């Protein structure tokens, strides 16, 4: 996907705050903004699950600024929004299992922090905030493909927090006129996603195992499906959402995915094929609580209202991600 000249000019003449900018998706958004010539890019991050090394290469740029701070602190949010035009709000504690182990901290960061960011956007007159919503909001609905207005009940504390984010954003638009756009990501993967720790996501875990020649674990039978989304697609969605000129696109939530459904078994096969390491065998273990069984997005709303089109499919995304991991070893 290519931005047009009007969009590029808008980016060049604007200042952007990326919360969670030292994390996986956030640092990819920062990289894109700087490459596109953004006037100013500021990151607010407390480095709890993100890393300074993810933004190290940008720190010498005069357009770039890092604030180490916490979205649970309203003053930090107000300070970070000072002088900014647009916000991409990515800071949160991800992971369904983490939220089951520690629902209080997940709630404080994901709901309290989001509320602070909405207040800061209101008080600092931010033009538009794109925020990370989640496909987990579809919960126990078994309907496929997922359409934005047909959700089920949440299956985890994490999913509750992401649903509440959408409810707060809607209320802030209706009561204070705060402009936001929620992006329901579907299993984003790509460079800089953390493969370590108890809460790592499946793509980096599989990559690590395949590269190290060890057996990856699969929770359940591996037949569960996901709409795996290469990070560049999520980055584009954030940019399009923040700078949209379409008034109808504001105060809405959108599926951000590719629209391709593959199982975890198929995902592992693809990684094995791309890496040439066909002898790797998965170890199957108990299914995880809180996980949805199948997932596939209808992305037509984002296409129609935001002009979003995924530019990297799953296979190419896996190839790009594999190259990244290989270069790190
Ligand atoms: N990766 C996915 O597949 C996926 C899917 C759906 C939604 N999301 C959402 O996308 C966003 C980004 O996820 P990610 O995968 O890049 O995760 P990540 O953990 O790599 O990034 C999150 C960043 O937020 C920062 N952060 C956490 N708590 C903070 C706090 N209290 N104050 C300031 N910064 C804080 C972390 O240090 C980290 O840099 C999150 O909101 C997540 O819930 C991700």
CSV table of C-alpha atoms and ligand atoms in Angstrom, one decimal:
chain,number,residue,atom,x,y,z
A,1,UNK,CA,0.0,0.0,0.0
A,2,UNK,CA,1.3,3.4,-0.9
A,3,UNK,CA,0.3,6.7,0.6
A,4,UNK,CA,-0.6,9.6,-1.8
A,5,UNK,CA,1.1,12.9,-1.8
A,6,UNK,CA,-1.6,14.7,0.2
A,7,UNK,CA,-1.3,12.0,3.0
A,8,UNK,CA,2.5,12.3,2.9
A,9,UNK,CA,2.3,16.1,3.2
A,10,UNK,CA,-0.1,15.8,6.2
A,11,UNK,CA,2.4,13.4,7.9
A,12,UNK,CA,5.3,15.8,7.2
A,13,UNK,CA,3.4,18.7,8.8
A,14,UNK,CA,2.2,16.8,11.9
A,15,UNK,CA,3.4,15.7,15.3
A,16,UNK,CA,2.6,12.1,16.4
A,17,UNK,CA,2.5,10.5,19.8
A,18,UNK,CA,2.9,6.7,19.8
A,19,UNK,CA,2.1,5.2,23.2
A,20,UNK,CA,3.7,1.8,23.6
A,21,UNK,CA,6.2,2.9,20.9
A,22,UNK,CA,9.0,0.7,22.4
A,23,UNK,CA,6.9,-2.4,21.9
A,24,UNK,CA,6.4,-4.6,18.8
A,25,UNK,CA,3.6,-2.9,16.9
A,26,UNK,CA,4.4,0.6,18.3
A,27,UNK,CA,8.0,0.5,17.2
A,28,UNK,CA,7.0,-0.5,13.7
A,29,UNK,CA,4.6,2.5,13.6
A,30,UNK,CA,7.4,4.8,14.8
A,31,UNK,CA,9.7,3.5,12.1
A,32,UNK,CA,7.1,4.0,9.4
A,33,UNK,CA,6.4,7.6,10.5
A,34,UNK,CA,10.0,8.5,10.6
A,35,UNK,CA,10.7,6.9,7.2
A,36,UNK,CA,7.7,8.9,5.7
A,37,UNK,CA,9.1,12.2,7.0
A,38,UNK,CA,6.9,12.9,10.0
A,39,UNK,CA,7.4,16.3,11.5
A,40,UNK,CA,7.7,14.9,15.0
A,41,UNK,CA,7.4,11.5,16.6
A,42,UNK,CA,7.2,11.1,20.4
A,43,UNK,CA,7.0,7.8,22.2
A,44,UNK,CA,5.5,7.3,25.7
A,45,UNK,CA,6.4,3.9,27.1
A,46,UNK,CA,7.2,2.5,30.6
A,47,UNK,CA,9.3,-0.3,29.1
A,48,UNK,CA,7.3,-3.0,31.0
A,49,UNK,CA,7.0,-5.3,28.0
A,50,UNK,CA,8.7,-3.1,25.4
A,51,UNK,CA,12.5,-2.5,25.0
A,52,UNK,CA,14.7,0.5,24.5
A,53,UNK,CA,16.6,-1.5,21.9
A,54,UNK,CA,13.4,-1.4,19.7
A,55,UNK,CA,13.8,2.4,19.4
A,56,UNK,CA,17.5,2.7,19.7
A,57,UNK,CA,18.0,3.3,16.0
A,58,UNK,CA,15.6,6.3,16.0
A,59,UNK,CA,17.1,8.0,19.1
A,60,UNK,CA,19.6,10.1,17.1
A,61,UNK,CA,16.9,11.6,14.9
A,62,UNK,CA,16.0,15.2,15.8
A,63,UNK,CA,12.3,14.5,15.1
A,64,UNK,CA,12.2,11.7,17.6
A,65,UNK,CA,11.6,12.0,21.4
A,66,UNK,CA,11.3,9.3,24.0
A,67,UNK,CA,9.4,9.8,27.3
A,68,UNK,CA,9.7,7.1,29.8
A,69,UNK,CA,6.3,7.2,31.5
A,70,UNK,CA,3.2,5.3,32.5
A,71,UNK,CA,-0.2,5.6,31.0
A,72,UNK,CA,-1.6,4.9,34.5
A,73,UNK,CA,-0.4,8.4,35.4
A,74,UNK,CA,-2.6,11.1,34.0
A,75,UNK,CA,0.2,13.8,34.2
A,76,UNK,CA,2.4,11.6,32.0
A,77,UNK,CA,-0.4,11.3,29.4
A,78,UNK,CA,-1.0,15.1,29.5
A,79,UNK,CA,2.7,15.8,29.1
A,80,UNK,CA,3.1,13.3,26.3
A,81,UNK,CA,0.1,14.8,24.4
A,82,UNK,CA,1.3,18.4,24.7
A,83,UNK,CA,1.9,19.9,21.2
A,84,UNK,CA,0.9,16.7,19.4
A,85,UNK,CA,-1.6,16.5,16.5
A,86,UNK,CA,-2.3,12.8,16.4
A,87,UNK,CA,-2.0,9.8,18.7
A,88,UNK,CA,-1.5,6.1,18.0
A,89,UNK,CA,-2.3,4.5,21.4
A,90,UNK,CA,-0.7,1.0,21.5
A,91,UNK,CA,0.4,0.9,25.2
A,92,UNK,CA,-1.3,-2.0,27.0
A,93,UNK,CA,-0.6,-5.3,28.6
A,94,UNK,CA,-1.3,-7.9,25.9
A,95,UNK,CA,-1.9,-11.6,26.3
A,96,UNK,CA,-4.9,-13.6,27.4
A,97,UNK,CA,-3.0,-15.8,29.8
A,98,UNK,CA,-1.3,-12.8,31.5
A,99,UNK,CA,-4.7,-11.3,32.1
A,100,UNK,CA,-5.9,-14.6,33.6
A,101,UNK,CA,-2.8,-14.7,35.9
A,102,UNK,CA,-3.1,-11.0,36.9
A,103,UNK,CA,-6.4,-9.4,36.0
A,104,UNK,CA,-5.9,-6.4,38.3
A,105,UNK,CA,-2.7,-5.1,36.6
A,106,UNK,CA,-4.2,-5.8,33.2
A,107,UNK,CA,-7.3,-3.9,34.1
A,108,UNK,CA,-5.3,-0.9,35.6
A,109,UNK,CA,-3.1,-0.5,32.5
A,110,UNK,CA,-5.6,-1.4,29.8
A,111,UNK,CA,-8.7,0.4,31.2
A,112,UNK,CA,-7.2,3.0,33.6
A,113,UNK,CA,-4.5,3.9,31.1
A,114,UNK,CA,-6.9,4.1,28.2
A,115,UNK,CA,-9.2,6.4,30.1
A,116,UNK,CA,-6.2,8.7,31.0
A,117,UNK,CA,-5.3,8.8,27.3
A,118,UNK,CA,-8.8,9.8,26.3
A,119,UNK,CA,-8.7,12.6,28.9
A,120,UNK,CA,-5.3,13.7,27.7
A,121,UNK,CA,-6.6,13.7,24.0
A,122,UNK,CA,-9.6,15.8,25.1
A,123,UNK,CA,-7.6,18.3,27.1
A,124,UNK,CA,-4.7,18.6,24.6
A,125,UNK,CA,-7.2,18.8,21.7
A,126,UNK,CA,-5.7,15.9,19.8
A,127,UNK,CA,-7.2,15.7,16.2
A,128,UNK,CA,-7.6,12.0,16.2
A,129,UNK,CA,-6.4,9.0,18.3
A,130,UNK,CA,-6.2,5.6,16.7
A,131,UNK,CA,-6.1,2.9,19.4
A,132,UNK,CA,-5.3,-0.8,19.6
A,133,UNK,CA,-8.6,-2.7,20.0
A,134,UNK,CA,-8.6,-6.5,19.6
A,135,UNK,CA,-10.3,-9.4,17.8
A,136,UNK,CA,-10.6,-11.0,21.3
A,137,UNK,CA,-13.7,-8.7,21.6
A,138,UNK,CA,-15.6,-11.3,19.4
A,139,UNK,CA,-15.3,-13.6,22.4
A,140,UNK,CA,-17.7,-16.6,22.3
A,141,UNK,CA,-19.4,-15.6,19.0
A,142,UNK,CA,-18.9,-18.5,16.6
A,143,UNK,CA,-20.0,-16.6,13.5
A,144,UNK,CA,-17.4,-16.3,10.7
A,145,UNK,CA,-16.2,-14.1,9.2
A,146,UNK,CA,-16.3,-11.6,12.1
A,147,UNK,CA,-18.2,-8.4,11.4
A,148,UNK,CA,-17.7,-5.4,13.6
A,149,UNK,CA,-21.2,-5.0,14.9
A,150,UNK,CA,-21.7,-8.7,15.8
A,151,UNK,CA,-19.7,-9.5,18.9
A,152,UNK,CA,-20.1,-12.2,21.6
A,153,UNK,CA,-19.3,-12.3,25.3
A,154,UNK,CA,-15.6,-11.8,26.3
A,155,UNK,CA,-13.7,-15.0,27.2
A,156,UNK,CA,-10.9,-13.5,29.3
A,157,UNK,CA,-10.1,-10.4,31.4
A,158,UNK,CA,-8.0,-9.1,28.6
A,159,UNK,CA,-11.0,-9.3,26.2
A,160,UNK,CA,-13.1,-7.4,28.8
A,161,UNK,CA,-10.5,-4.6,28.9
A,162,UNK,CA,-10.4,-4.2,25.1
A,163,UNK,CA,-14.2,-4.1,24.9
A,164,UNK,CA,-14.3,-1.5,27.6
A,165,UNK,CA,-11.8,0.6,25.6
A,166,UNK,CA,-14.3,0.7,22.8
A,167,UNK,CA,-17.1,1.7,25.1
A,168,UNK,CA,-15.1,4.5,26.7
A,169,UNK,CA,-14.0,5.8,23.3
A,170,UNK,CA,-17.6,5.9,22.1
A,171,UNK,CA,-18.7,7.8,25.2
A,172,UNK,CA,-15.8,10.3,25.0
A,173,UNK,CA,-16.8,11.1,21.4
A,174,UNK,CA,-20.5,11.5,22.3
A,175,UNK,CA,-19.9,13.6,25.5
A,176,UNK,CA,-16.7,15.5,24.7
A,177,UNK,CA,-16.3,15.2,20.9
A,178,UNK,CA,-13.0,13.3,21.3
A,179,UNK,CA,-12.2,11.7,17.9
A,180,UNK,CA,-11.0,8.2,18.0
A,181,UNK,CA,-10.8,5.1,15.8
A,182,UNK,CA,-10.5,1.6,17.2
A,183,UNK,CA,-8.5,-1.0,15.3
A,184,UNK,CA,-9.4,-4.6,16.2
A,185,UNK,CA,-6.1,-6.4,15.3
A,186,UNK,CA,-6.2,-10.0,14.5
A,187,UNK,CA,-3.0,-11.9,15.6
A,188,UNK,CA,-0.4,-9.4,14.4
A,189,UNK,CA,3.1,-10.8,13.8
A,190,UNK,CA,6.4,-9.6,12.3
A,191,UNK,CA,9.8,-8.1,13.2
A,192,UNK,CA,10.5,-7.1,16.8
A,193,UNK,CA,7.7,-9.3,18.3
A,194,UNK,CA,9.1,-10.7,21.6
A,195,UNK,CA,9.7,-14.5,21.4
A,196,UNK,CA,10.6,-14.7,25.1
A,197,UNK,CA,8.7,-15.2,28.3
A,198,UNK,CA,5.6,-17.0,29.4
A,199,UNK,CA,3.3,-14.7,27.4
A,200,UNK,CA,5.0,-14.8,24.0
A,201,UNK,CA,2.8,-15.1,20.9
A,202,UNK,CA,2.7,-18.1,18.7
A,203,UNK,CA,4.5,-16.8,15.5
A,204,UNK,CA,7.8,-15.8,17.3
A,205,UNK,CA,7.6,-18.9,19.4
A,206,UNK,CA,7.4,-21.2,16.3
A,207,UNK,CA,10.2,-19.1,14.6
A,208,UNK,CA,12.5,-19.5,17.6
A,209,UNK,CA,11.8,-23.3,17.8
A,210,UNK,CA,12.3,-23.9,14.1
A,211,UNK,CA,15.5,-21.8,14.0
A,212,UNK,CA,16.9,-23.6,17.1
A,213,UNK,CA,15.8,-27.0,15.9
A,214,UNK,CA,13.6,-27.6,18.9
A,215,UNK,CA,10.0,-28.9,19.1
A,216,UNK,CA,7.4,-26.1,19.4
A,217,UNK,CA,4.5,-26.5,21.7
A,218,UNK,CA,0.9,-26.4,20.3
A,219,UNK,CA,-1.9,-25.8,22.8
A,220,UNK,CA,-4.8,-28.0,21.9
A,221,UNK,CA,-5.0,-30.0,18.6
A,222,UNK,CA,-3.6,-27.2,16.4
A,223,UNK,CA,-6.7,-27.1,14.3
A,224,UNK,CA,-7.7,-23.7,15.8
A,225,UNK,CA,-7.6,-21.0,13.2
A,226,UNK,CA,-6.5,-17.4,13.1
A,227,UNK,CA,-6.3,-14.5,10.6
A,228,UNK,CA,-2.6,-13.9,11.0
A,229,UNK,CA,-1.8,-10.3,10.1
A,230,UNK,CA,1.7,-9.1,9.1
A,231,UNK,CA,2.6,-6.0,11.1
A,232,UNK,CA,3.0,-3.7,8.1
A,233,UNK,CA,-0.8,-4.0,7.5
A,234,UNK,CA,-1.5,-2.9,11.1
A,235,UNK,CA,0.9,0.0,10.7
A,236,UNK,CA,-0.9,1.2,7.6
A,237,UNK,CA,-4.2,1.0,9.4
A,238,UNK,CA,-2.9,3.2,12.2
A,239,UNK,CA,-1.6,5.8,9.7
A,240,UNK,CA,-4.8,5.8,7.7
A,241,UNK,CA,-7.0,6.1,10.8
A,242,UNK,CA,-5.0,8.9,12.4
A,243,UNK,CA,-5.0,11.1,9.3
A,244,UNK,CA,-8.3,10.2,7.8
A,245,UNK,CA,-10.3,13.0,6.1
A,246,UNK,CA,-13.5,11.0,6.1
A,247,UNK,CA,-15.8,12.2,8.9
A,248,UNK,CA,-17.8,9.0,8.6
A,249,UNK,CA,-14.8,6.9,9.6
A,250,UNK,CA,-14.5,8.6,13.1
A,251,UNK,CA,-15.8,7.0,16.3
A,252,UNK,CA,-15.9,3.6,14.7
A,253,UNK,CA,-14.1,0.3,15.2
A,254,UNK,CA,-12.6,-1.7,12.4
A,255,UNK,CA,-11.3,-5.3,11.8
A,256,UNK,CA,-7.6,-5.1,10.9
A,257,UNK,CA,-6.5,-8.3,9.3
A,258,UNK,CA,-5.8,-10.0,6.0
A,259,UNK,CA,-9.0,-12.0,5.6
A,260,UNK,CA,-7.1,-15.4,5.3
A,261,UNK,CA,-7.8,-18.2,7.8
A,262,UNK,CA,-5.1,-20.7,8.6
A,263,UNK,CA,-4.8,-23.2,11.5
A,264,UNK,CA,-1.8,-23.4,13.8
A,265,UNK,CA,-0.8,-26.7,12.2
A,266,UNK,CA,-0.8,-25.0,8.8
A,267,UNK,CA,1.2,-22.0,10.2
A,268,UNK,CA,3.9,-24.4,11.5
A,269,UNK,CA,4.0,-26.2,8.1
A,270,UNK,CA,4.5,-22.8,6.4
A,271,UNK,CA,7.4,-21.9,8.7
A,272,UNK,CA,9.0,-25.3,8.2
A,273,UNK,CA,8.7,-25.0,4.4
A,274,UNK,CA,10.1,-21.5,4.3
A,275,UNK,CA,13.0,-22.5,6.6
A,276,UNK,CA,13.6,-25.8,4.9
A,277,UNK,CA,13.5,-27.5,8.3
A,278,UNK,CA,10.9,-30.1,7.6
A,279,UNK,CA,12.0,-32.5,10.3
A,280,UNK,CA,10.6,-30.4,13.2
A,281,UNK,CA,7.7,-32.0,15.0
A,282,UNK,CA,5.3,-30.2,17.3
A,283,UNK,CA,4.5,-31.3,20.8
A,284,UNK,CA,0.8,-31.0,21.6
A,285,UNK,CA,-0.4,-30.1,25.0
A,286,UNK,CA,-3.7,-29.0,26.8
A,287,UNK,CA,-5.8,-26.2,25.1
A,288,UNK,CA,-5.5,-22.8,26.8
A,289,UNK,CA,-8.3,-21.2,28.8
A,290,UNK,CA,-9.7,-18.0,27.3
A,291,UNK,CA,-8.6,-18.7,23.7
A,292,UNK,CA,-11.2,-18.5,20.9
A,293,UNK,CA,-11.4,-21.5,18.6
A,294,UNK,CA,-11.7,-19.9,15.1
A,295,UNK,CA,-11.0,-16.5,13.8
A,296,UNK,CA,-11.4,-14.8,10.4
A,297,UNK,CA,-12.1,-11.2,9.7
A,298,UNK,CA,-14.4,-9.4,7.3
A,299,UNK,CA,-12.2,-6.4,6.5
A,300,UNK,CA,-14.7,-4.6,4.1
A,301,UNK,CA,-15.5,-1.9,6.7
A,302,UNK,CA,-11.9,-0.8,6.9
A,303,UNK,CA,-11.5,-0.9,3.2
A,304,UNK,CA,-14.6,1.1,2.5
A,305,UNK,CA,-14.2,3.8,5.2
A,306,UNK,CA,-10.4,4.0,5.7
A,307,UNK,CA,-9.1,2.9,2.4
A,308,UNK,CA,-7.3,0.0,4.1
A,309,UNK,CA,-6.0,-2.8,2.0
A,310,UNK,CA,-3.6,-5.4,3.4
A,311,UNK,CA,-0.4,-5.3,1.3
A,312,UNK,CA,1.3,-8.4,2.7
A,313,UNK,CA,-0.4,-11.8,2.9
A,314,UNK,CA,0.4,-14.5,5.4
A,315,UNK,CA,3.0,-16.4,3.4
A,316,UNK,CA,5.0,-13.3,2.5
A,317,UNK,CA,4.7,-12.0,6.0
A,318,UNK,CA,6.1,-15.3,7.3
A,319,UNK,CA,9.0,-15.1,4.8
A,320,UNK,CA,9.8,-11.5,5.9
A,321,UNK,CA,9.6,-12.4,9.6
A,322,UNK,CA,11.7,-15.5,9.1
A,323,UNK,CA,14.4,-13.4,7.3
A,324,UNK,CA,14.3,-11.0,10.3
A,325,UNK,CA,14.8,-13.8,12.9
A,326,UNK,CA,17.5,-15.4,10.8
A,327,UNK,CA,19.5,-12.1,10.6
A,328,UNK,CA,19.3,-11.9,14.4
A,329,UNK,CA,20.9,-15.2,15.1
B,1,LIG,N1,0.2,-8.4,18.9
B,1,LIG,C1,-1.1,-8.7,18.6
B,1,LIG,O1,-1.4,-9.7,17.9
B,1,LIG,C2,-2.2,-7.9,19.1
B,1,LIG,C3,-3.6,-8.3,18.8
B,1,LIG,C4,-4.6,-7.5,19.3
B,1,LIG,C5,-4.3,-6.3,20.0
B,1,LIG,N2,-3.1,-6.0,20.3
B,1,LIG,C6,-2.8,-4.7,21.0
B,1,LIG,O2,-1.9,-4.0,20.3
B,1,LIG,C7,-1.1,-3.2,21.3
B,1,LIG,C8,0.4,-3.4,21.0
B,1,LIG,O3,0.7,-4.7,21.3
B,1,LIG,P1,2.1,-5.4,21.0
B,1,LIG,O4,1.9,-6.7,20.5
B,1,LIG,O5,2.9,-4.4,20.2
B,1,LIG,O6,2.6,-5.5,22.5
B,1,LIG,P2,4.0,-5.1,23.2
B,1,LIG,O7,3.9,-5.6,24.6
B,1,LIG,O8,5.1,-5.4,22.3
B,1,LIG,O9,3.8,-3.5,23.2
B,1,LIG,C9,3.1,-2.8,24.3
B,1,LIG,C10,3.9,-1.6,24.7
B,1,LIG,O10,3.2,-0.9,25.7
B,1,LIG,C11,4.1,-0.6,26.8
B,1,LIG,N3,3.3,-0.4,28.0
B,1,LIG,C12,2.7,-1.4,28.7
B,1,LIG,N4,2.2,-0.9,29.8
B,1,LIG,C13,2.4,0.4,29.8
B,1,LIG,C14,2.1,1.5,30.7
B,1,LIG,N5,1.4,1.3,31.8
B,1,LIG,N6,2.5,2.7,30.4
B,1,LIG,C15,3.2,2.9,29.2
B,1,LIG,N7,3.6,2.0,28.4
B,1,LIG,C16,3.2,0.7,28.7
B,1,LIG,C17,5.1,-1.7,26.8
B,1,LIG,O11,6.3,-1.4,27.5
B,1,LIG,C18,5.3,-2.1,25.4
B,1,LIG,O12,6.3,-1.3,24.8
B,1,LIG,C19,-1.6,-3.5,22.6
B,1,LIG,O13,-2.6,-2.6,23.0
B,1,LIG,C20,-2.2,-4.9,22.4
B,1,LIG,O14,-3.2,-5.2,23.4
B,1,LIG,C21,-2.0,-6.7,19.9
